[in-house]
XYZ file of C-alpha atoms in Angstrom:
656
model
C 11.292 -84.011 -144.585
C 9.136 -81.520 -142.637
C 12.227 -80.268 -140.826
C 14.027 -79.759 -144.163
C 11.065 -77.815 -145.592
C 10.912 -75.595 -142.521
C 14.665 -74.972 -142.777
C 14.390 -74.131 -146.494
C 11.492 -71.754 -145.849
C 13.439 -69.989 -143.104
C 16.439 -69.532 -145.379
C 14.245 -68.009 -148.094
C 12.630 -65.609 -145.630
C 16.002 -64.494 -144.304
C 17.308 -64.057 -147.873
C 14.325 -61.930 -148.793
C 14.791 -59.779 -145.719
C 18.475 -59.284 -146.483
C 17.732 -58.377 -150.098
C 15.164 -55.826 -148.953
C 17.701 -54.296 -146.584
C 20.177 -54.011 -149.456
C 17.632 -52.142 -151.593
C 16.820 -49.660 -148.861
C 18.807 -46.375 -149.113
C 21.442 -45.888 -146.446
C 20.199 -43.895 -143.479
C 22.157 -40.711 -142.692
C 22.600 -40.523 -138.947
C 24.261 -37.121 -139.041
C 22.398 -33.844 -138.770
C 22.850 -30.673 -140.805
C 21.101 -27.572 -139.495
C 20.851 -24.361 -141.520
C 19.746 -21.085 -139.925
C 18.986 -18.521 -142.642
C 19.851 -14.943 -141.681
C 19.872 -11.390 -143.010
C 17.250 -9.180 -144.622
C 16.646 -11.782 -147.341
C 16.323 -14.817 -145.039
C 12.837 -15.629 -146.360
C 13.678 -15.112 -150.054
C 14.410 -17.851 -152.540
C 18.014 -18.152 -153.688
C 19.650 -16.157 -150.883
C 22.074 -18.376 -148.954
C 23.137 -16.070 -146.119
C 23.103 -18.005 -142.839
C 24.935 -20.482 -140.616
C 25.275 -24.224 -141.290
C 26.185 -26.670 -138.497
C 27.045 -30.378 -138.687
C 26.398 -32.630 -135.684
C 25.712 -36.261 -134.642
C 28.617 -37.636 -136.700
C 31.931 -39.203 -135.630
C 34.935 -36.924 -135.254
C 36.681 -36.211 -138.548
C 36.574 -34.113 -141.721
C 33.455 -33.701 -143.862
C 33.064 -31.890 -147.167
C 29.959 -29.758 -147.585
C 28.304 -29.651 -151.059
C 25.291 -28.241 -152.850
C 23.340 -31.152 -154.331
C 20.294 -32.072 -156.365
C 18.107 -35.028 -155.364
C 20.812 -37.537 -156.318
C 24.339 -36.114 -156.239
C 26.505 -33.125 -155.471
C 26.130 -30.569 -158.251
C 28.438 -31.314 -161.134
C 31.221 -28.789 -161.762
C 31.195 -27.285 -158.251
C 33.953 -27.307 -155.644
C 33.007 -28.202 -152.081
C 31.508 -25.356 -150.063
C 33.785 -25.995 -147.095
C 35.541 -28.734 -145.158
C 34.057 -29.052 -141.667
C 36.153 -30.534 -138.861
C 34.072 -32.218 -136.178
C 33.982 -31.385 -133.325
C 36.366 -28.386 -133.410
C 35.149 -26.509 -136.502
C 31.755 -27.931 -137.392
C 30.030 -24.839 -138.782
C 30.182 -22.578 -141.827
C 28.509 -19.259 -142.688
C 27.398 -17.889 -146.050
C 27.613 -14.102 -146.402
C 25.264 -11.416 -147.673
C 24.048 -12.114 -151.230
C 25.753 -15.510 -151.512
C 23.521 -17.635 -153.730
C 21.819 -21.006 -153.555
C 22.498 -22.388 -157.064
C 19.635 -22.739 -159.503
C 19.727 -26.567 -159.469
C 20.251 -27.139 -155.728
C 17.582 -28.918 -153.689
C 19.789 -30.262 -150.884
C 22.907 -29.624 -148.854
C 25.032 -32.690 -148.053
C 28.022 -33.465 -145.817
C 30.268 -36.308 -146.997
C 33.364 -38.008 -145.637
C 35.836 -39.410 -148.133
C 35.161 -39.166 -151.859
C 31.477 -40.073 -151.791
C 29.264 -37.276 -153.140
C 25.907 -38.984 -153.647
C 22.888 -38.121 -151.523
C 22.352 -41.755 -150.547
C 25.898 -42.154 -149.213
C 26.081 -38.731 -147.507
C 26.766 -38.611 -143.772
C 24.186 -35.865 -143.330
C 21.542 -34.307 -145.602
C 19.645 -31.021 -145.340
C 16.591 -30.536 -147.564
C 16.477 -26.935 -148.740
C 12.959 -25.607 -147.965
C 10.790 -25.060 -151.047
C 10.480 -21.353 -150.317
C 14.299 -21.033 -150.378
C 14.798 -22.988 -153.607
C 14.858 -20.971 -156.805
C 11.743 -21.626 -158.874
C 13.804 -22.294 -161.996
C 16.667 -24.509 -163.152
C 19.783 -23.601 -165.107
C 18.096 -24.585 -168.365
C 15.449 -21.900 -167.731
C 17.878 -18.966 -167.906
C 16.789 -16.212 -170.301
C 20.422 -15.846 -171.341
C 23.901 -16.473 -169.960
C 27.210 -14.663 -170.235
C 30.803 -14.927 -169.052
C 32.138 -12.027 -167.018
C 35.937 -11.629 -167.397
C 38.436 -8.969 -166.414
C 42.182 -8.305 -166.570
C 43.054 -10.681 -169.397
C 46.372 -8.884 -169.952
C 47.556 -10.313 -173.263
C 51.272 -9.582 -172.968
C 53.761 -9.332 -175.834
C 56.587 -7.606 -173.971
C 60.126 -8.959 -174.369
C 60.119 -9.808 -170.680
C 56.524 -10.764 -169.951
C 54.770 -9.536 -166.837
C 52.076 -12.189 -167.236
C 53.636 -15.432 -168.395
C 50.390 -17.388 -168.777
C 48.083 -14.707 -170.162
C 47.686 -16.304 -173.603
C 47.102 -19.770 -172.126
C 44.537 -18.375 -169.700
C 42.633 -16.465 -172.387
C 42.437 -19.661 -174.451
C 41.135 -21.537 -171.398
C 38.596 -18.790 -170.675
C 37.254 -18.986 -174.237
C 37.141 -22.770 -173.958
C 35.072 -22.440 -170.778
C 32.720 -19.998 -172.518
C 32.277 -22.462 -175.378
C 31.693 -25.391 -172.994
C 29.014 -23.445 -171.134
C 27.439 -22.235 -174.384
C 27.465 -18.680 -173.042
C 25.479 -16.286 -175.215
C 28.206 -13.652 -174.968
C 31.264 -12.514 -173.012
C 31.853 -9.154 -171.355
C 35.242 -7.931 -170.163
C 35.798 -5.286 -167.514
C 39.030 -3.853 -168.902
C 42.776 -4.490 -169.118
C 42.376 -6.749 -172.120
C 46.066 -6.137 -172.904
C 49.089 -5.322 -170.752
C 50.387 -2.523 -173.021
C 53.955 -2.735 -171.768
C 55.481 -1.804 -175.127
C 52.467 -0.535 -177.070
C 49.111 -2.290 -177.521
C 49.173 -3.024 -181.267
C 50.886 -6.431 -181.204
C 48.956 -7.413 -178.081
C 45.582 -6.696 -179.645
C 46.703 -8.618 -182.733
C 47.431 -11.625 -180.512
C 44.168 -11.131 -178.644
C 42.297 -11.268 -181.945
C 44.265 -14.278 -183.140
C 43.406 -16.278 -179.990
C 39.761 -15.269 -180.290
C 39.590 -16.242 -183.963
C 41.197 -19.636 -183.316
C 38.887 -20.498 -180.411
C 35.747 -22.646 -180.540
C 33.748 -19.849 -178.924
C 31.314 -18.425 -181.494
C 29.377 -15.906 -179.419
C 29.860 -12.182 -179.080
C 32.500 -10.573 -176.888
C 32.072 -7.003 -175.628
C 35.157 -5.362 -174.130
C 35.507 -2.591 -171.580
C 38.611 -0.395 -171.412
C 40.793 -0.258 -168.276
C 43.904 1.540 -167.121
C 46.360 -0.683 -169.035
C 44.797 0.371 -172.312
C 46.211 3.816 -171.341
C 49.629 2.645 -170.198
C 52.173 3.300 -172.977
C 51.784 6.156 -175.448
C 49.542 9.101 -176.261
C 46.158 8.620 -174.547
C 44.048 9.721 -177.517
C 45.889 7.353 -179.822
C 45.609 4.540 -177.264
C 41.875 4.984 -176.790
C 41.450 5.003 -180.547
C 43.454 1.774 -180.736
C 41.060 0.206 -178.224
C 38.036 1.357 -180.205
C 39.357 0.027 -183.486
C 40.812 -3.209 -182.092
C 37.971 -4.573 -180.015
C 35.607 -5.292 -182.844
C 32.309 -3.898 -181.584
C 30.933 -2.870 -184.980
C 34.263 -1.186 -185.546
C 33.321 0.480 -188.796
C 34.422 3.939 -189.852
C 31.378 5.626 -188.310
C 31.966 4.107 -184.865
C 35.675 4.785 -184.972
C 35.231 8.389 -186.063
C 33.314 9.147 -182.871
C 36.492 8.302 -180.917
C 34.523 7.437 -177.768
C 35.606 4.288 -175.934
C 32.328 4.066 -174.008
C 29.192 2.487 -175.459
C 26.104 0.359 -174.759
C 24.387 -2.715 -176.092
C 21.000 -4.274 -175.386
C 20.501 -8.000 -174.940
C 18.157 -8.795 -177.848
C 15.842 -11.230 -176.091
C 15.058 -9.212 -172.958
C 16.126 -5.636 -173.638
C 18.540 -5.713 -170.666
C 21.042 -2.868 -170.971
C 24.837 -3.190 -170.699
C 26.719 0.095 -170.243
C 30.486 0.093 -170.861
C 32.403 3.018 -169.383
C 36.082 3.762 -169.934
C 38.930 5.322 -168.013
C 39.926 8.258 -170.199
C 43.057 9.893 -168.866
C 45.547 8.166 -166.564
C 47.345 4.851 -166.234
C 47.272 5.273 -162.435
C 43.639 6.034 -161.491
C 44.626 7.287 -158.036
C 46.456 10.301 -159.477
C 43.593 12.336 -160.910
C 40.228 12.545 -162.625
C 39.503 9.614 -164.944
C 36.116 10.475 -166.460
C 35.247 13.419 -168.674
C 32.136 15.442 -167.922
C 30.856 14.283 -171.304
C 31.083 10.622 -170.306
C 29.429 11.198 -166.932
C 26.641 13.238 -168.582
C 26.162 10.315 -170.977
C 25.981 7.830 -168.068
C 23.537 9.954 -166.120
C 21.177 10.358 -169.086
C 21.294 6.616 -169.839
C 20.351 5.708 -166.276
C 17.600 8.323 -166.080
C 16.114 7.039 -169.337
C 16.363 3.276 -168.686
C 16.105 2.728 -164.927
C 12.782 1.387 -163.703
C 11.741 0.348 -167.220
C 11.417 -3.410 -166.600
C 15.015 -4.200 -167.611
C 18.228 -5.123 -165.833
C 21.064 -2.618 -166.160
C 24.682 -3.752 -165.919
C 27.419 -1.121 -165.680
C 30.916 -2.273 -166.632
C 33.585 0.101 -165.310
C 37.086 -1.177 -164.609
C 38.445 0.648 -161.576
C 37.061 0.362 -158.064
C 36.841 3.316 -155.665
C 39.140 3.420 -152.660
C 37.279 2.391 -149.506
C 33.993 1.995 -151.359
C 32.187 -1.161 -152.288
C 33.286 -4.490 -153.710
C 36.923 -5.260 -154.394
C 38.262 -3.031 -151.653
C 38.413 -3.520 -147.912
C 38.972 -1.320 -144.914
C 42.698 -2.169 -144.881
C 43.194 -1.079 -148.521
C 45.616 -3.729 -149.778
C 45.311 -2.307 -153.283
C 47.228 0.934 -153.792
C 45.934 2.424 -157.069
C 42.111 2.547 -157.011
C 40.062 5.571 -158.057
C 40.873 8.375 -155.659
C 37.666 9.321 -153.788
C 38.748 12.966 -153.486
C 38.738 13.789 -157.203
C 35.716 15.481 -158.749
C 34.973 12.843 -161.395
C 35.144 10.022 -158.825
C 32.801 11.884 -156.483
C 30.309 12.466 -159.281
C 30.528 8.848 -160.496
C 29.882 7.560 -156.958
C 26.959 9.953 -156.483
C 25.380 8.818 -159.763
C 25.516 5.078 -159.063
C 24.321 5.467 -155.467
C 20.964 6.778 -156.766
C 20.175 3.472 -158.490
C 20.078 0.613 -155.950
C 19.118 -2.058 -158.499
C 21.975 -1.177 -160.868
C 24.709 -3.857 -161.085
C 28.209 -2.364 -161.337
C 30.893 -4.846 -162.451
C 34.518 -3.849 -161.838
C 38.013 -5.399 -161.993
C 41.479 -3.880 -161.553
C 42.725 -5.453 -158.278
C 42.869 -9.048 -159.607
C 42.093 -10.086 -156.020
C 41.351 -13.819 -155.789
C 37.729 -14.763 -155.205
C 38.517 -16.763 -152.080
C 39.062 -13.626 -150.001
C 35.405 -12.628 -150.218
C 35.750 -8.994 -151.340
C 33.544 -9.492 -154.377
C 30.059 -8.239 -153.472
C 28.848 -5.092 -151.719
C 26.007 -2.596 -151.787
C 27.489 -0.471 -149.000
C 24.871 -1.651 -146.500
C 21.993 -0.826 -148.838
C 23.238 2.722 -149.530
C 24.443 2.158 -153.108
C 24.002 -0.093 -156.132
C 24.911 -3.777 -156.328
C 28.671 -4.063 -156.859
C 30.274 -7.221 -158.246
C 34.072 -7.259 -158.314
C 35.831 -9.577 -160.729
C 39.123 -11.360 -160.165
C 41.481 -11.849 -163.129
C 41.677 -14.189 -166.101
C 45.456 -13.941 -166.276
C 46.592 -13.586 -162.655
C 44.442 -13.570 -159.488
C 46.336 -11.746 -156.753
C 46.956 -13.095 -153.251
C 46.931 -11.192 -149.973
C 50.403 -10.689 -148.545
C 49.668 -10.106 -144.882
C 53.269 -9.433 -143.826
C 53.953 -6.604 -146.285
C 50.288 -5.529 -146.445
C 49.925 -5.664 -150.213
C 48.830 -7.949 -153.023
C 51.136 -10.639 -154.387
C 51.298 -11.262 -158.159
C 52.993 -14.646 -157.728
C 50.472 -16.295 -160.064
C 51.815 -14.179 -162.940
C 54.958 -16.289 -163.348
C 54.970 -19.227 -160.874
C 54.520 -22.567 -162.648
C 52.779 -24.083 -159.625
C 50.119 -21.348 -159.843
C 49.466 -21.368 -163.583
C 46.092 -23.057 -162.999
C 44.869 -19.883 -161.282
C 42.471 -18.075 -163.619
C 39.144 -16.656 -162.447
C 35.936 -15.030 -163.673
C 32.157 -15.425 -163.480
C 29.596 -17.508 -165.308
C 26.317 -15.575 -165.134
C 22.766 -16.892 -165.449
C 20.022 -14.295 -165.910
C 16.482 -15.290 -164.962
C 13.210 -13.372 -164.875
C 13.815 -11.900 -161.436
C 17.475 -12.538 -160.561
C 21.030 -12.711 -161.871
C 23.386 -15.333 -160.423
C 27.144 -14.745 -160.695
C 28.983 -18.047 -160.325
C 32.604 -17.380 -159.347
C 34.699 -19.841 -161.292
C 38.156 -21.296 -161.821
C 38.336 -20.874 -165.604
C 41.335 -23.173 -165.966
C 39.306 -26.154 -164.740
C 35.817 -24.792 -165.547
C 34.717 -25.334 -161.951
C 32.595 -23.137 -159.668
C 33.418 -21.786 -156.201
C 30.168 -21.932 -154.131
C 31.454 -19.313 -151.657
C 32.015 -16.845 -154.503
C 28.584 -17.218 -156.070
C 26.284 -14.214 -155.703
C 22.623 -13.481 -156.348
C 21.272 -10.062 -157.314
C 17.570 -9.300 -157.547
C 16.435 -8.550 -161.079
C 14.631 -5.438 -162.294
C 12.733 -7.319 -164.969
C 9.626 -9.344 -164.222
C 8.529 -10.093 -167.807
C 10.080 -9.850 -171.232
C 9.198 -10.214 -174.903
C 10.203 -13.659 -176.107
C 12.088 -12.687 -179.234
C 14.074 -15.310 -181.142
C 17.697 -15.758 -180.163
C 20.465 -14.846 -182.572
C 21.487 -17.872 -184.600
C 23.229 -18.693 -187.821
C 21.933 -16.356 -190.491
C 22.291 -16.384 -194.244
C 23.492 -12.971 -195.278
C 21.971 -11.082 -196.925
C 18.748 -12.158 -195.260
C 16.676 -12.611 -198.460
C 18.526 -15.750 -199.500
C 21.786 -17.109 -200.816
C 23.903 -14.537 -202.555
C 24.546 -16.818 -205.512
C 22.515 -16.037 -208.620
C 20.291 -13.491 -206.849
C 22.233 -10.260 -206.927
C 24.237 -9.054 -209.930
C 26.258 -6.594 -207.882
C 27.386 -9.233 -205.428
C 28.172 -11.721 -208.194
C 30.299 -9.045 -209.846
C 32.009 -8.467 -206.524
C 32.587 -12.213 -206.118
C 34.303 -12.356 -209.495
C 36.629 -9.529 -208.480
C 37.796 -10.676 -205.079
C 36.965 -14.323 -204.584
C 36.983 -17.293 -206.938
C 34.631 -20.093 -205.976
C 35.943 -23.570 -206.838
C 32.400 -24.547 -207.845
C 29.673 -22.918 -209.863
C 27.635 -20.031 -208.482
C 24.912 -22.533 -207.630
C 27.332 -24.505 -205.407
C 26.762 -27.822 -207.165
C 28.977 -30.890 -206.757
C 30.658 -29.552 -203.617
C 33.237 -31.886 -202.036
C 34.633 -32.175 -198.520
C 37.876 -30.686 -199.860
C 36.018 -27.611 -201.142
C 34.478 -27.049 -197.730
C 37.799 -27.658 -195.980
C 39.588 -25.117 -198.190
C 36.898 -22.502 -197.622
C 37.026 -23.133 -193.868
C 40.770 -22.451 -193.921
C 40.237 -19.220 -195.873
C 37.526 -18.229 -193.423
C 39.748 -18.890 -190.408
C 42.494 -16.744 -191.912
C 39.993 -13.986 -192.598
C 38.716 -14.165 -189.007
C 42.261 -13.786 -187.763
C 43.079 -10.860 -190.059
C 39.790 -9.010 -190.122
C 38.524 -8.781 -186.546
C 39.580 -5.158 -186.432
C 37.286 -2.863 -188.440
C 34.933 -5.636 -189.534
C 31.249 -5.693 -188.685
C 30.910 -7.624 -185.457
C 27.631 -9.237 -186.562
C 29.289 -10.572 -189.694
C 32.413 -11.648 -187.830
C 30.391 -13.743 -185.364
C 28.205 -15.125 -188.145
C 31.291 -16.373 -190.003
C 32.632 -18.064 -186.866
C 29.312 -19.877 -186.472
C 29.308 -20.887 -190.131
C 32.840 -22.324 -189.869
C 31.896 -24.334 -186.801
C 28.658 -25.566 -188.385
C 30.529 -26.652 -191.519
C 32.552 -29.214 -189.569
C 29.512 -31.411 -188.913
C 27.063 -30.569 -191.709
C 25.634 -33.246 -194.010
C 24.297 -31.112 -196.856
C 27.511 -30.045 -198.618
C 25.913 -27.704 -201.139
C 23.926 -25.816 -198.534
C 26.890 -25.755 -196.134
C 29.153 -24.344 -198.825
C 26.573 -21.711 -199.787
C 26.054 -20.578 -196.177
C 29.774 -20.514 -195.467
C 30.508 -18.607 -198.667
C 27.780 -16.107 -197.896
C 29.147 -15.440 -194.438
C 32.701 -15.284 -195.786
C 31.845 -12.678 -198.402
C 29.989 -10.486 -195.933
C 33.199 -10.158 -193.895
C 35.382 -9.919 -196.980
C 33.472 -6.828 -198.114
C 35.205 -4.899 -195.372
C 38.548 -5.327 -197.094
C 37.241 -2.935 -199.745
C 36.910 -0.277 -197.053
C 39.743 0.980 -194.924
C 41.665 2.988 -197.519
C 42.850 6.202 -195.872
C 45.336 8.981 -196.546
C 47.852 9.915 -193.868
C 49.671 13.249 -193.995
C 52.953 14.240 -192.367
C 54.243 17.742 -191.614
C 58.034 17.767 -191.864
C 58.904 20.208 -189.077
C 62.467 18.814 -188.874
C 63.184 19.677 -192.523
C 64.228 16.157 -193.500
C 65.338 15.926 -197.113
C 63.138 12.857 -197.644
C 60.296 11.402 -195.620
C 59.533 7.689 -195.415
C 56.655 5.865 -193.751
C 57.395 2.416 -192.315
C 53.984 0.735 -192.127
C 53.425 -2.458 -190.187
C 51.245 -4.693 -188.053
C 52.119 -7.946 -186.321
C 51.384 -9.744 -189.599
C 52.915 -7.556 -192.325
C 55.075 -4.520 -193.151
C 55.966 -2.451 -196.214
C 59.686 -3.252 -196.204
C 62.661 -2.609 -193.996
C 63.012 0.992 -195.167
C 59.302 1.661 -195.698
C 57.852 3.764 -198.538
C 58.821 7.246 -199.615
C 55.951 9.641 -198.949
C 54.559 11.925 -201.682
C 55.115 15.679 -201.415
C 51.824 17.642 -201.237
C 52.777 21.274 -200.604
C 53.608 23.676 -197.780
C 51.627 24.927 -194.833
C 51.380 28.562 -193.700
C 54.672 28.193 -191.793
C 56.505 26.867 -194.844
C 56.696 23.313 -193.464
C 56.561 20.707 -196.220
C 53.611 18.297 -196.124
C 53.789 14.699 -197.374
C 51.168 12.002 -197.765
C 50.791 8.238 -198.147
C 47.731 6.150 -199.020
C 47.237 2.906 -197.110
C 44.689 0.341 -195.981
C 44.286 0.185 -192.225
C 43.215 -3.460 -192.407
C 46.724 -4.343 -193.523
C 48.688 -1.840 -191.438
C 47.797 -0.339 -188.099
C 51.018 1.424 -187.085
C 53.602 3.745 -188.618
C 57.093 5.058 -187.927
C 58.263 8.155 -189.833
C 61.933 8.404 -190.848
C 64.208 10.365 -193.172
C 65.209 7.111 -194.835
C 68.003 6.424 -192.343
C 68.184 4.997 -188.832
C 69.356 8.326 -187.412
C 66.039 10.149 -187.497
C 63.151 7.938 -186.428
C 59.854 8.990 -184.861
C 58.021 7.105 -182.144
C 55.489 4.502 -183.213
C 51.974 5.755 -183.927
C 48.780 3.694 -184.140
C 46.316 4.535 -186.902
C 42.879 5.652 -185.902
C 41.264 4.369 -189.091
C 40.247 7.901 -190.036
C 40.981 9.617 -193.304
C 42.868 12.924 -193.478
C 44.838 12.333 -190.292
C 47.781 14.739 -190.004
C 50.967 13.975 -188.066
C 53.336 16.723 -186.890
C 56.893 15.734 -186.082
C 57.989 16.906 -182.618
C 54.612 18.471 -181.997
C 54.613 19.357 -178.312
C 57.202 17.396 -176.352
C 60.634 19.063 -176.231
C 62.097 16.113 -174.299
C 61.500 13.795 -177.257
C 63.122 15.135 -180.457
C 61.077 12.878 -182.718
C 57.785 12.824 -180.872
C 54.753 12.858 -183.172
C 51.665 14.955 -182.482
C 48.410 13.967 -184.204
C 45.547 16.145 -185.397
C 43.026 16.259 -188.228
C 44.243 17.483 -191.602
C 42.433 20.670 -192.495
C 43.532 21.047 -196.122
């Protein structure tokens, strides 16, 4: 009996020991060393340095950023190390340690937990950022070269798919807004239909934040440059009311409402090929210089969005110059632009244009501390690949099915003292650690103002029963299926109003107030999950009517000077959604000018039509297509100043 008891006791002790061993985390025998380098080696968030893996069996190991438990979710591996032949990896200048990273781990196989890692490096406290992703003051998506393409033979086969995916990524990340660095459309056969499609995709997306567009060289590709720039202004939705449009300036600014950070959007103004001449007017450069003088050093970050890089200068280019049409450094406007930005080392200039894939590492530079911070974007529609044999960039991703999952941009987190640009595959919503950059912030404190949210417009309350003018307007243009107090609202009522709202968003992006446009998108999204039907219907109706008001604007008169002496003059009006008949409408005779040319006019609404072709009522005499500026009293001269095109149209203001 004693022997049996001793045996039983021994078994229990052994079992307890084994169970304890099972509960103990696995010990990582491997060693990861990390030597931080560069001018910022002692600063939090700066990853520059060399990482080496040792004391592990020969084989392949994936390197990951991790928190205390697992590799960071939504990140690709940093690198694959091959022991013993290639067991080290180096981060470059201004590469970033992500906001949520506390460790670096090396893993064989598919294991990505800290406990199962083959080697673990604890990031020193002084190198960890003092904040997490949730602490960001605001976030935005940084896109470029979207290239919506409506040509008969598309250059960019997947551009619409990729824009949808990019908006989906923005919605998933709950980005506060999106900025684009130009080439929003391809403009192979005129930008009108492409911007219509751009707006349609945006309206149909789940993304409800703001989007601010920059203008690139493709916005200037096909047609008269003044008309094209005006098309960009009127089509991109940034408070595109008559006052904004009448200024006819494609460059503008906005301030982030919570922090006061300034975003400056420049525009190429003259040429489709930026290497062939000056691209910026003196007026635009004066404007830029005054903005920087006024706002730099005032406790705010300043982001400059300007599409085209400079040859041999900064991010996006390299000493071998694979890209053939950058800004030419010998032209006066390029020289002045470069001189301006070099005076402001904390400025962040965001460019696009080359499409060059993030993996090549040409995406950050400050010219060895002699210029501003330069971040170069890849492309939403088609990242380009280096072709070493022919020394150029390959656009294979534009049409190759096996490359249609190539779509790139940045997810940006802005903290009190730094901005982190996470280079990302937008198709899969996954971050490239090697293409993630940190830039020191100019702002140390900020006023904690409330974020923009769903608002009831007008701000004093529901429109129903509170304002006789608005009720009168409601009765004229919109019939509510319920009473003005929104009683007894059903799911069907809300569903029908959501459908009307979606159609309005699709049709009315151009020339509508951007605040009201975004507010309606938020109201539509909120309506899908709201419990209080009456309140939901009231809020949705309010937002709907605020956008609908803009349909009452937009009536303009267009004049035509008949320099070809056509017997009759017709105007064929159209957009991608509607037209005024196969033949168009006969224009009304007004009188004669001082040269005895007959002048005709037509009244139209530029919300419904955005382009015109003038004819004599037959197919023999047909002018080129013109895009409306949205301005009243616009005069069109037939064959104004191009003898090579018999029916070219020249545009100017009508002077009576």
